[in-house]
Every structure is written in C-alpha cells, then in structure tokens.
Amino acid sequence: MAEKARGPSRESRSPDPRPSTLDPSADIGVEARIAAGLLLNAALERRNGLDEAMASAELKSLPGPDRAFARAVAMAALRRLGEIDAILNRRLQKSPPEAVRTILRVSLAQTLVLETPAFAAVSTAVKLAERDAKTRPYKALVNAVLRGIEREGPGLTTAESNLPDWIAARWKQTYGEAALAAIALAARDEPPTDLSLKPGTDAAALAEAVEGTVLTGGTVRSGVRGDLAAWSGYETGDWWVQDAAAAVPARLLAAKAGETVLDMCAAPGGKTLQLAATGATVTALDRSEPRLRRLRQNLERTGLSAEIVVTPGEDWEDDRTFDAVLLDAPCTATGTLRRNPEVLRATKPADVAKLADVQHRLLDAAAERVAPGGRLVFCVCSLEREEGETQVIAFLRRNPAFRTAPADPATVGAPAEALTPEGWLRILPSMWAETGGVDGFFAARLERIA
C-alpha cells in the first residue's frame, strides 16, 4: 500500500513560529519573497511539497519572521490561486515564463490577501525580477502589470475559480451549486486554530487565555496567530491542535474507561490522544515511524499513554480483537482545503479510485479486529462520495454482521446539518461558517452484532 496520501495533517502542522501580525514595515525583504515562491511552486508540483520545502535547508536558513512570512504568502497564494491568475490573465497578452508568473502571484498574494502596501510589494517584485537573468527582461512587465492592478483595481473574481475544474464539477454534482459556492468561500481565508482539551482542563478559562470561544463538543477555537508553544497550557499538556471536525470521529466511537481500543491509522495522533484521554487501553497503529513522532511527543507532553505499533494496519500480525476500532483511512484529503489548500492541486482524478481501493481493504481488515458486540468508526477527511458513503454501503453489503449505529450530532460535537438519512455524518467545510468553518469529513459508526 502506498504511503498515506492524505497530505499535511488537518490536526496540526508543525508549530513553526508564525507572525502574530504580518507587519509590512517589518524587515522582511527579497529573500523571504524568493522563499514564498519556492514554497508555492513546491506545493503545486507535488503532494506534501510545501511541508518538504519548509523543512529544506534553504528555508531553515532564514530568520524565523522571514520563514513565517514566506509560508503565509505561499498559503495565501494557494488559497486564492484561481482568482490571482484570473486577475493576471486580464493584464497579460500572453503567458510569461513560469518564474515571472511566480513573482506576480507572490506579489498579488501580499497586496490582495495579506494587505501589504502595494508600493512595498511591487518594489520587491521588480527587485526579484532583476536578480535572475531569465526574469530580468520582464521586469518592466512585472512593474506595469502590478501598477496597473494597483491603479485600476483587480476587478471581479469568483471564489469557485480557486477550485480545480474537475473538483468543482464533482462537488456541484454531489452537493449542489449553493453548497459548492459556500465551500469555495470557506476555503478562501486562513482558518482559526482549534484545540482539543485533556479532561480536567477548564475550557472557558483556556478560551479566555487564547482569545477564543468554546464550540459544541468542547473544542476551543482561537483566531490568534503566533507560536503555539507559547500559548497557555501548552507546556502543561492541557491541549493539542485538532480541527473541530477531526475531533468528531473519536467522540463517535464513544470509548470508555476499561475498554480496549484500536486506532488503525493513528498518525499524527490527535484521535489517539482523545481515545487515551477516556481511560481506555489504546493501541495505535501506523505504517510511518516519522509520522508517529508527533504522537510520541504529544503523549509525553500530555501525560497520556498508548501502545504504539509501527506497521500497516492490514498487515498487523496480532490476533487481538477490540471493543472499539477507529479507522481514519488514507484519503485524498480534499475536505482539508481550508488548512491545506495545496491538496486540491496535488490530487488527480485517478487518486480517488486508487485510494478507495485502499480504504476497501483497510475496512475489511478493521472489521476483523472488532469483537462481537463491539463497534467500528470509519472516517475520511475527503469530500468524495467514493471514499465515504459508497465505502460504507459496499462494506455493509459484504459484512452482514455489521449494522449502522446512527450518530447524534449534538453528542459528538458535529453540525446538526451534517446528519445524513442513513445516520452517518457528512461534514462540509462551509458548516459553522459564522465561526470559521470546519474541515470536511465523513464518519459512520457501525456495530458488530453480538
């Protein structure tokens, strides 16, 4: 089986320092803009490219504020890429070399999204063009295009243009035109940070400390930016970063103290922490030792415990069965477009069927681990029906010993409108839009008949 294809985690990226405000007067110059272009292109070229580039020597050599600025610019460009390109195409008689387009994209991401003063962004863009022999002949074009947009305005754009055409067509057919528009709007801006709390942590006090609010289900949501390691409660292990939707499946499993629980595709571990916090005896499997490092670190930080086994879930040579099994299966991760806009560019139509086959095999393997009378939660952070609803329909046909246990959205902290007629949960990124939206998820709880 291929390495997990879900891309960067919706539960948390590494807590790299981020600027509390992107102050355009800060001493951030050409090198940071070059790095932003490098990150943008890496994200467009390959899955996980942005995170790999962030870990490169070139990025690590930059001062912290420059590195944070570069990442913020690249993410802004990715979220608004369709709109940015539409604005540029109105000004360009023919497409310039890709290096020139990157300079223009990086500049517009600053001025149109991050509100950097145009004089600073344009001046730096011209300097960038001058630095390279391949782009130097186009420095006048760069200046003219950006000055023209500054003078006359960007013109009208649509949020839907930020979605690849094939994905927009799929979602329109599956969810309808209004839902497509709402999802596209939800994906345009940087989402807030969500925190899952260890039992005993005062949610109201933490929310006040991080200038946030407490959502249904107990997640604390904050719009504050900055180094997460400096936030109240981090050092004492009171919480971990996890999108509000990503916290739903573990609640749906409803593990209890004294039960045995298996987390089959555990890394990076947010759900494992939730399960361990219930007092259950938790076994966490994952094929990737590097991806499990964050889980080990967070278990140590929070004082929680779980057995960790590095192995593919379907190949685990152990005859144990469990009271409850959670399968957060590898998927296209299209539901994480708010936090990881690059997944839309990295995902190809063939990936949906390829990963659906992986999910099919893992579901059957997970079923064998469920003790009689036990329960299984299957979930994916994908908006594609083939990876969610269709998987469960086919599974129930193959496995008559299982049946659906209908979900209660209020109990598990999910939007009420996420409940499907079958009793499953289909969470869309546009839900809870008034508070910043959520990641897209599908989750179903199944029971093994005793």
CSV table of C-alpha atoms in Angstrom, one decimal, residues 41 111 161 177 334 426:
chain,number,residue,atom,x,y,z
A,41,ASN,CA,5.9,26.0,-6.6
A,111,THR,CA,-1.4,43.0,-1.7
A,161,SER,CA,-12.3,29.8,-9.6
A,177,GLU,CA,-24.4,24.7,-6.7
A,334,THR,CA,-10.0,17.2,-0.2
A,426,ARG,CA,-21.2,14.3,6.2
